[in-house]
Tab-separated table of C-alpha atoms and ligand atoms in Angstrom:
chain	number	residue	atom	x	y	z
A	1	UNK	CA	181.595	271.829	134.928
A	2	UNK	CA	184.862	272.908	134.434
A	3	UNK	CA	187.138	270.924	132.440
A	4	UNK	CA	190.409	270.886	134.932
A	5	UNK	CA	187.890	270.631	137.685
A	6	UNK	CA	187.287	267.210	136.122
A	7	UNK	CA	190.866	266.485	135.539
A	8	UNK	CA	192.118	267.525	138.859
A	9	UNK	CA	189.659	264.780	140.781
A	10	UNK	CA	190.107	262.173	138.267
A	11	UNK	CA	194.137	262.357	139.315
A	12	UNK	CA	193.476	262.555	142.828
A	13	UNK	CA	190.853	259.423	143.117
A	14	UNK	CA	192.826	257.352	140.279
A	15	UNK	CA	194.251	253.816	142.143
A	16	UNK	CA	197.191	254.458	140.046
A	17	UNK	CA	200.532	256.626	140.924
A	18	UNK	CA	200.795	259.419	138.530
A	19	UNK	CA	204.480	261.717	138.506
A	20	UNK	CA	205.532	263.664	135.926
A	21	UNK	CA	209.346	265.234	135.543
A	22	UNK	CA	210.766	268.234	133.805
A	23	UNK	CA	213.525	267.356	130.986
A	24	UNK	CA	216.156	266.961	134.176
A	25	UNK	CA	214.085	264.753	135.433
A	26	UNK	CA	212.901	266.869	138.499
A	27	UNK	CA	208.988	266.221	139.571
A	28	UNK	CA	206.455	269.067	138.571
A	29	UNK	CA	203.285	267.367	140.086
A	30	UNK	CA	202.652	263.993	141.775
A	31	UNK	CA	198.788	262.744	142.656
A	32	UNK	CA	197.806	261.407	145.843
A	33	UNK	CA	198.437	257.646	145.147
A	34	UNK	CA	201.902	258.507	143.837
A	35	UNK	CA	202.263	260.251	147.005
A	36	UNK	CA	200.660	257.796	149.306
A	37	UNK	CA	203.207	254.630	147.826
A	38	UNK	CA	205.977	257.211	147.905
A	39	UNK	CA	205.843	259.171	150.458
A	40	UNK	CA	208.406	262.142	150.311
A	41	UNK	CA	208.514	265.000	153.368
A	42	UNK	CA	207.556	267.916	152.234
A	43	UNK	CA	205.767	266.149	148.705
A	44	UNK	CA	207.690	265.747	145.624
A	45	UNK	CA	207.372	269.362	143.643
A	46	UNK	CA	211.226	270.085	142.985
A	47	UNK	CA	212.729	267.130	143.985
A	48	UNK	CA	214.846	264.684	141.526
A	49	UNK	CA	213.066	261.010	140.403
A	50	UNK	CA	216.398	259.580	141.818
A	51	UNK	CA	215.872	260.879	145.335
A	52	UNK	CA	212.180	259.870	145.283
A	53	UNK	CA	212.387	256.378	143.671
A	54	UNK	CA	215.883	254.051	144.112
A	55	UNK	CA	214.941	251.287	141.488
A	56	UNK	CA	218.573	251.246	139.062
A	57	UNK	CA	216.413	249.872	136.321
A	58	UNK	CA	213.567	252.317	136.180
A	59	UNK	CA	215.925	255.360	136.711
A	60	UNK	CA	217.856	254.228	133.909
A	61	UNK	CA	214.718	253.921	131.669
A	62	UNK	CA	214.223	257.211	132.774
A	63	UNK	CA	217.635	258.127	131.826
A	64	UNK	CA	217.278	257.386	128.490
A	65	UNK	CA	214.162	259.001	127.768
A	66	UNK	CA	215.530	262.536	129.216
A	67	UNK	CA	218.970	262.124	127.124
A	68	UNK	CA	217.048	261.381	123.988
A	69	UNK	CA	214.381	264.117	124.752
A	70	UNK	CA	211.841	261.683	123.205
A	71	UNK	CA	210.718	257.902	122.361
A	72	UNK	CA	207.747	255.974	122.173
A	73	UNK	CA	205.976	255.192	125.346
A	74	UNK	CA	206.953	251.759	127.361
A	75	UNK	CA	206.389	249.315	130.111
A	76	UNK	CA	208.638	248.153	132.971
A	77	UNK	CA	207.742	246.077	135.715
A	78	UNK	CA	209.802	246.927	138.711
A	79	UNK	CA	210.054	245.726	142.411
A	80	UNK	CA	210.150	248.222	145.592
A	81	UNK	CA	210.782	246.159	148.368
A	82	UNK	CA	207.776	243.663	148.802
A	83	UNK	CA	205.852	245.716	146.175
A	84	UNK	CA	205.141	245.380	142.909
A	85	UNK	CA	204.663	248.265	140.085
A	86	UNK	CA	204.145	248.288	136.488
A	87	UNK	CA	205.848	251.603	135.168
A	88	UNK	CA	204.003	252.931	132.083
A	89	UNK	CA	206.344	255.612	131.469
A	90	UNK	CA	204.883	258.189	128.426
A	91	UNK	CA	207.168	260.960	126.739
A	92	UNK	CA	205.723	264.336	126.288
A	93	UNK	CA	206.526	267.237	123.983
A	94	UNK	CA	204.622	270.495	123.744
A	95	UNK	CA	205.884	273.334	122.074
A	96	UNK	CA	210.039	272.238	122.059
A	97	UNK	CA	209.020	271.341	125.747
A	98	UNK	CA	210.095	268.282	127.017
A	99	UNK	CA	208.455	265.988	129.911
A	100	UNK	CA	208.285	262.634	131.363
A	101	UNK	CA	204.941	261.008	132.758
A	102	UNK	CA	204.602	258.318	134.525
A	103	UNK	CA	202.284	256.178	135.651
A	104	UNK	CA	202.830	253.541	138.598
A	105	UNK	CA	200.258	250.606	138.940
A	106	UNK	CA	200.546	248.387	141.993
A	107	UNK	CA	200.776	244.225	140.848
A	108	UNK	CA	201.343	243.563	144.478
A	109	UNK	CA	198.297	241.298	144.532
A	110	UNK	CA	198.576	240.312	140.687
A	111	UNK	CA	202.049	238.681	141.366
A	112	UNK	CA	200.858	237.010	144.634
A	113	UNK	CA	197.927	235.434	143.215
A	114	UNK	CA	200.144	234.626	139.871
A	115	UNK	CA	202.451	232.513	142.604
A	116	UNK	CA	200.083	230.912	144.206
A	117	UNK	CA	198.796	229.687	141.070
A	118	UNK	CA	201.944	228.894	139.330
A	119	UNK	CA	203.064	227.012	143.035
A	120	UNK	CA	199.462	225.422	142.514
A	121	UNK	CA	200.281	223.700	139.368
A	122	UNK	CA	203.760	222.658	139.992
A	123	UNK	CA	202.338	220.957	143.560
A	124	UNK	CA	199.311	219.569	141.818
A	125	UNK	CA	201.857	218.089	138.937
A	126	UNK	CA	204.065	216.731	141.329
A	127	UNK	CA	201.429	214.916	143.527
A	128	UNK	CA	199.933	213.359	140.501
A	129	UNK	CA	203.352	212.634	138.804
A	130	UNK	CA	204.171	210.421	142.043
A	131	UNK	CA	201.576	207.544	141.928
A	132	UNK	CA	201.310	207.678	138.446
A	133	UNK	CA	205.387	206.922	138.315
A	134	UNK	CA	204.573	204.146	140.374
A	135	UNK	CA	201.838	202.800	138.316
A	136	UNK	CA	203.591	203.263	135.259
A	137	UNK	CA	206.744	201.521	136.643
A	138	UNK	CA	204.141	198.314	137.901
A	139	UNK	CA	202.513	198.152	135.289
A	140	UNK	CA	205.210	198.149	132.587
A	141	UNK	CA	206.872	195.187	135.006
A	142	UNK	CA	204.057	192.981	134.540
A	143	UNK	CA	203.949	193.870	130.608
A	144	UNK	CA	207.712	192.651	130.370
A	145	UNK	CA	206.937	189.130	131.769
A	146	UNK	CA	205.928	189.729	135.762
A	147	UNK	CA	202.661	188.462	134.852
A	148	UNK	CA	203.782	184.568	134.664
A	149	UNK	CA	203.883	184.529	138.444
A	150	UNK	CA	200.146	184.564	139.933
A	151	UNK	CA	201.506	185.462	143.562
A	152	UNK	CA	203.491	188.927	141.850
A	153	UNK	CA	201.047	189.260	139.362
A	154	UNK	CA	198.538	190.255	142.661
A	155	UNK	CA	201.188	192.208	144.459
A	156	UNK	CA	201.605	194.508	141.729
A	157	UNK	CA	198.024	195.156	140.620
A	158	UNK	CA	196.978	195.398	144.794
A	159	UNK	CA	200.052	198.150	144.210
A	160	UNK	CA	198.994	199.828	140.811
A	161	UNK	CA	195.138	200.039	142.831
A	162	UNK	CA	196.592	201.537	145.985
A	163	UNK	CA	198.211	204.511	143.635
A	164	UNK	CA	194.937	204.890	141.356
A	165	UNK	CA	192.933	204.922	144.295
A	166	UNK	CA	194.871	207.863	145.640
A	167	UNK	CA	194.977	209.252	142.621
A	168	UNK	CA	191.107	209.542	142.302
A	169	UNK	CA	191.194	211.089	146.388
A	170	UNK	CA	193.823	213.705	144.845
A	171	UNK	CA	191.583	214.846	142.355
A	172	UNK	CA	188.203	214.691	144.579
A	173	UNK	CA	189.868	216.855	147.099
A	174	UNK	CA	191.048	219.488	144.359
A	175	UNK	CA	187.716	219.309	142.839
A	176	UNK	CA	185.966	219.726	146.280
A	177	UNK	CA	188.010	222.399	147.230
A	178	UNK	CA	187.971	224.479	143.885
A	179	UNK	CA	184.278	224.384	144.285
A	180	UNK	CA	184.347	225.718	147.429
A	181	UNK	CA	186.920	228.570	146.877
A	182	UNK	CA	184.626	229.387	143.438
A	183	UNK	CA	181.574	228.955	145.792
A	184	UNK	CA	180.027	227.036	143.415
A	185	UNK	CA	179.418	224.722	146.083
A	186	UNK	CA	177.544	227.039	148.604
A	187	UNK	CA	177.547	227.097	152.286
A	188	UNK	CA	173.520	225.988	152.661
A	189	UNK	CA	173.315	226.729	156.691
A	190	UNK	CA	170.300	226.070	158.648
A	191	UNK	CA	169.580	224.470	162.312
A	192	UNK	CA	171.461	222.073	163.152
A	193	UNK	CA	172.223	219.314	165.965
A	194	UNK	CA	176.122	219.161	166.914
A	195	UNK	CA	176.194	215.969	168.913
A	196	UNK	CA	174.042	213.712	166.742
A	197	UNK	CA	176.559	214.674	164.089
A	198	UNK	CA	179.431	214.004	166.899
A	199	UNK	CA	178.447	211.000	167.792
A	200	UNK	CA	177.269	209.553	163.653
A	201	UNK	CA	181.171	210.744	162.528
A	202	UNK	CA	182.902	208.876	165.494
A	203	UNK	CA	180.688	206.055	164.696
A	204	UNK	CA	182.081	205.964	161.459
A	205	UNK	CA	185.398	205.574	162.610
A	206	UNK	CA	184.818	203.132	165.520
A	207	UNK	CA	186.246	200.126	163.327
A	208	UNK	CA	189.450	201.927	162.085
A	209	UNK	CA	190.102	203.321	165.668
A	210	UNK	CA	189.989	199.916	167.427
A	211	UNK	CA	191.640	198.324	164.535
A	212	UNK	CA	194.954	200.323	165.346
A	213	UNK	CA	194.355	200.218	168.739
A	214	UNK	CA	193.138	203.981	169.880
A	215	UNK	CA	189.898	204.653	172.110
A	216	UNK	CA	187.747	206.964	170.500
A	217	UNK	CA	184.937	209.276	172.695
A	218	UNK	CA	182.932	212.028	173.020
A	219	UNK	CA	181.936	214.032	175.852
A	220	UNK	CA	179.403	216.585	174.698
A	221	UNK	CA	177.539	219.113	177.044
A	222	UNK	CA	173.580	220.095	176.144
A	223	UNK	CA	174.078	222.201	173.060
A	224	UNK	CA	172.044	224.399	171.444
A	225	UNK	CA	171.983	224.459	167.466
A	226	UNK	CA	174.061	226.080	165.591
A	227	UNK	CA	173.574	227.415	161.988
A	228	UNK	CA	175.619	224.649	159.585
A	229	UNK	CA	175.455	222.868	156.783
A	230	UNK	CA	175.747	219.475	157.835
A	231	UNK	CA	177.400	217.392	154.420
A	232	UNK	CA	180.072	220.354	154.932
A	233	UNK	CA	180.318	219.712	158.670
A	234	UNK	CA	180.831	215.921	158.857
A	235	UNK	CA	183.613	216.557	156.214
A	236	UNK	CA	185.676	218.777	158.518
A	237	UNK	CA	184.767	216.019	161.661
A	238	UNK	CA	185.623	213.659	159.266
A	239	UNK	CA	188.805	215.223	158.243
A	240	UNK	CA	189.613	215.891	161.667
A	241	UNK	CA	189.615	212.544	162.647
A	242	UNK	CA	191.325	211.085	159.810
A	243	UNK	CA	194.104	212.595	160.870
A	244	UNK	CA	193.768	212.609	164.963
A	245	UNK	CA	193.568	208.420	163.751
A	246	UNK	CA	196.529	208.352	161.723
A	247	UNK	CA	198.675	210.592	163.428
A	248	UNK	CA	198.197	209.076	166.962
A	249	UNK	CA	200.014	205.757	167.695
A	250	UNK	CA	198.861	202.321	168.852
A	251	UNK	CA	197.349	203.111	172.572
A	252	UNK	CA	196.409	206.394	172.411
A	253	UNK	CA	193.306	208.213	172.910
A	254	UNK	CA	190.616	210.603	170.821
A	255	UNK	CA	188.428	212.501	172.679
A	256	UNK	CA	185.499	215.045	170.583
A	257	UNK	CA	184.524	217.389	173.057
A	258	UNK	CA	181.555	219.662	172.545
A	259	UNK	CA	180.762	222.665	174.621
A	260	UNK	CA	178.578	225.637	174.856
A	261	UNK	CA	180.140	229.046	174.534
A	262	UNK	CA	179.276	232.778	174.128
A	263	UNK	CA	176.700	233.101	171.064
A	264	UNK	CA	177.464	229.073	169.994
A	265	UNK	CA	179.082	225.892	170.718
A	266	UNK	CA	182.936	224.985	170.056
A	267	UNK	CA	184.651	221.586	169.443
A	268	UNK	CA	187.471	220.588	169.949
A	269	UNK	CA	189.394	217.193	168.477
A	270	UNK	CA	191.749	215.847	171.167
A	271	UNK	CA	194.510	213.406	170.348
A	272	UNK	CA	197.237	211.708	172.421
A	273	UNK	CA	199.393	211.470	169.015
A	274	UNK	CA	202.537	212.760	167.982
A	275	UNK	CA	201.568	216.236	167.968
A	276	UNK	CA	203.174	219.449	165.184
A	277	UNK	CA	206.132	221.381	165.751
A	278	UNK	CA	205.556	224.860	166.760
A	279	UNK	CA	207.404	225.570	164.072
A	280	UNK	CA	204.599	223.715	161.603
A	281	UNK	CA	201.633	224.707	162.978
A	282	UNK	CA	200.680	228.422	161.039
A	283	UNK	CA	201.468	226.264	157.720
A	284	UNK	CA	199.121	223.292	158.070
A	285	UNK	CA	196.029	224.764	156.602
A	286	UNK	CA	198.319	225.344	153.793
A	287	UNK	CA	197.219	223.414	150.631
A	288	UNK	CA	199.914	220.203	150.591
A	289	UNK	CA	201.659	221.564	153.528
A	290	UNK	CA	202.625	218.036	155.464
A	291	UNK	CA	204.881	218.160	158.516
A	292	UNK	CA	206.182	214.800	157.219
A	293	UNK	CA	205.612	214.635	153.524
A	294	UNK	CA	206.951	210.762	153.205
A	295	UNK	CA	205.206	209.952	156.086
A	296	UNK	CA	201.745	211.320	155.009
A	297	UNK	CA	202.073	210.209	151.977
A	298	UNK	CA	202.978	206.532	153.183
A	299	UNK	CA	199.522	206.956	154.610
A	300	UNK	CA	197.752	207.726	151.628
A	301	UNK	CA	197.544	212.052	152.326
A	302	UNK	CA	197.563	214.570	150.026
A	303	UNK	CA	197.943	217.219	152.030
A	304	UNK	CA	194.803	218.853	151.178
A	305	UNK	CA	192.524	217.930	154.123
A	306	UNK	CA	192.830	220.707	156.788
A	307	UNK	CA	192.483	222.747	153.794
A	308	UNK	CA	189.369	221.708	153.236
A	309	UNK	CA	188.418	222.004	156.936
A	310	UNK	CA	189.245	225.604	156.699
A	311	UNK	CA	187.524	226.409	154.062
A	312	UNK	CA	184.701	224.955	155.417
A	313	UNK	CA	184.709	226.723	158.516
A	314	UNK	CA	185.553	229.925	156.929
A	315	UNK	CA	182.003	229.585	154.567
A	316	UNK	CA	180.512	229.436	158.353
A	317	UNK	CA	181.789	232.206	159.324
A	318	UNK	CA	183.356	230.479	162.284
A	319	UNK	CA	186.701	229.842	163.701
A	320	UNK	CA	189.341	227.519	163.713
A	321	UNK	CA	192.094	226.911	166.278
A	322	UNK	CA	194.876	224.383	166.897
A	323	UNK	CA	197.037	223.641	169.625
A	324	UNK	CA	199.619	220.972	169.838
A	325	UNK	CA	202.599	219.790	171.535
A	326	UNK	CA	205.175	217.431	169.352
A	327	UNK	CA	204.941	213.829	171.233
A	328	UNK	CA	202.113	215.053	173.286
A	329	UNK	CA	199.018	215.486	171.225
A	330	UNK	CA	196.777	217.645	169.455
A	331	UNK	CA	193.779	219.798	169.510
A	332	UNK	CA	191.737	221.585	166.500
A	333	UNK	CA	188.657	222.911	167.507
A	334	UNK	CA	186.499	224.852	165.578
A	335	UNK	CA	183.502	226.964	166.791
A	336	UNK	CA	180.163	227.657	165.266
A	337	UNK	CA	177.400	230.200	166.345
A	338	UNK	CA	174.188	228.984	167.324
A	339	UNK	CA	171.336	229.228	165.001
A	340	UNK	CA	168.751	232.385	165.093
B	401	LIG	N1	196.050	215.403	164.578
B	401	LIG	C1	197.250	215.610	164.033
B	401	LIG	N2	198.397	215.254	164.686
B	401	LIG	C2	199.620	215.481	164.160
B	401	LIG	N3	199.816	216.053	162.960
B	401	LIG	C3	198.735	216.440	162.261
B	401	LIG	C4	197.410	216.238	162.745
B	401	LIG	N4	196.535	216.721	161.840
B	401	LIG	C5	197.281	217.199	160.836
B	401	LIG	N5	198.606	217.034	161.061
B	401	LIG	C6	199.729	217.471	160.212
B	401	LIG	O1	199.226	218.420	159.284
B	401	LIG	C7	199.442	218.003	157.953
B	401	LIG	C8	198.306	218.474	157.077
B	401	LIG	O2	197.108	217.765	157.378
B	401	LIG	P1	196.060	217.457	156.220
B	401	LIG	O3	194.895	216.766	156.825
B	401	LIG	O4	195.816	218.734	155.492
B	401	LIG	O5	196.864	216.504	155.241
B	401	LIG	P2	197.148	214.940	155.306
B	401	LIG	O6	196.457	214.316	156.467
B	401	LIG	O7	198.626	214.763	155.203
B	401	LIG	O8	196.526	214.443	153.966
B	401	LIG	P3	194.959	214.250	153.628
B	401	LIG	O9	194.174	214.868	154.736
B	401	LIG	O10	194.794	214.962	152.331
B	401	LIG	O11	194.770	212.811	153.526
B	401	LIG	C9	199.599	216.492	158.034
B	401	LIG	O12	200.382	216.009	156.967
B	401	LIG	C10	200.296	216.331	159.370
B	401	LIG	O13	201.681	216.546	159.223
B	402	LIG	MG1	194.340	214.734	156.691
């Protein structure tokens, strides 16, 4: 097979932009994924770099290279609007005759997932550093002489337990969800019954519902089964109505409705509580997103809950919805298709 044959289709199919310029710095051949992140009418044979690219820092790389007429090859990282490239830029000399090659790899998605992972750890640091202050600060109270006092003595360790214990939650709910984005803990679906799961999670939070003074139901139609995993499942009902309890108010009302649709069943957690700015609502499956991050926190959240839920319901390959109207209430369904 012929040797520019080769050449040619490697250029062409490469995910990487590939230019290279004449000593002025004018472009003698671009490939297609040059040409496709920089699109120029007419293509870029015979055009100047600065009239094709506007970054001032890569043009003055390139600068230097053509006034020198030479170098040793280096890499620039440059930023195109909401893109990222890495430059590799190469000087060429063949027979007194000088070019410029360059090569331009997208990092879009590199520095994204670099963010989100540096915006990971600084969240993750910060929720821990919180309670731990707290504990350190109680603790080192009682070591300076609170301890002579029984009645303080119990004050501060019932406070030092409240932060451990949210502590431990903190790092259960990271731990769940890493496994779950890693998938090393798998989605295991099979046949499964909606409403006995319903009505066992709302059971579980009859106690803490009347306790605060909220009426807790269900109202589920005959459903078929759906295809679930149902330790994952009673997590997101669970979830669910840890918050529709702690963010409704004395008096108000949950409802769990359950009801057949096209190809499986959808449910939907109803509150009467105090509802999520419009504003909030596309950032709550967030990781540590909070509409109120004293106020969660005051109730023991981490922020990390609907995250979980979506997850969850992701793995199943269903959907998840919310509605909600600040002082009026909220509604997060999610809907599952039915098994076989
Ligand atoms: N039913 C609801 N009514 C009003 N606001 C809600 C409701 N559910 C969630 N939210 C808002 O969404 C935020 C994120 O919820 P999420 O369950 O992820 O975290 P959390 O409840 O604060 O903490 P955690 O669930 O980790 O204990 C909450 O802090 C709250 O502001
Ligand atoms: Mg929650």
């Amino acid at each position: 097979m012929a040797k520019t044959l080769i050449l040619e289709t490697i250029a062409s199919e490469m995910p990487t932009g590939v230019i290279v310029l004449d000593k002025d710095g004018v472009a003698l051949y671009a490939n297609t994924f040059f040409l496709k992140s920089f699109p120029a009418d007419g293509g870029v044979e015979g055009k100047h770099i600065r009239s094709i690219i506007e970054n001032a820092n890569l043009l003055k790389t390139i600068d230097s290279f053509l006034e020198k007429r030479g170098g040793s090859s280096t890499d620039i990282e440059m930023n195109d609007g909401s893109r990222h490239f890495n430059a590799h830029i190469v000087p060429l000399k063949d027979k007194g005759e000088f070019s410029l090659l360059l090569f331009l790899q997208d990092i879009t998605e590199e520095k994204r997932v670099e963010t989100i992972k540096k915006d990971f750890v600084a969240n993750v640091s910060h929720e821990l550093r919180t309670p731990l202050a707290s504990i350190k600060g109680y603790s080192e109270t009682l070591l300076d002489g609170g301890m002579d006092d029984k009645e303080t003595l119990r004050e501060f360790l019932r406070v030092i337990d409240r932060h451990a214990t949210r502590m431990a939650r903190l790092i259960d709910d990271l731990l769940v969800l890493s496994r779950l984005e890693s998938h090393q803990m798998a989605i295991v679906s099979a046949p499964m019954d909606l409403s006995e799961l319903i009505t066992s999670s709302i059971k579980g939070f009859e106690k803490q519902a009347r306790d605060k003074g909220i009426s807790i139901a269900s109202d589920t139609d005959e459903l078929p089964k759906v295809s679930g995993d149902r330790d994952r499942l009673e997590q997101v009902m669970v979830n669910l109505l840890d918050n529709a309890i702690k963010y409704t108010p004395s008096g108000g009302e949950i409802k769990v409705r359950a009801e057949k649709t096209d190809g499986g069943v959808r449910v939907d957690v109803v509150d009467t509580g105090i509802g999520i700015p419009a504003g909030d609502l596309p950032r709550i499956f967030e990781r540590f997103y909070r509409v109120d991050k004293a106020r969660s926190r005051e109730l023991g959240g981490t922020g990390l809950g609907l995250a979980i839920v979506k997850h969850i319901i992701q793995g199943h390959n269903g959907k998840l919805q919310v509605e909600s109207a600040p002082g009026k209430g909220s509604c997060f369904s999610f809907f599952l298709k039915s098994a076989g």
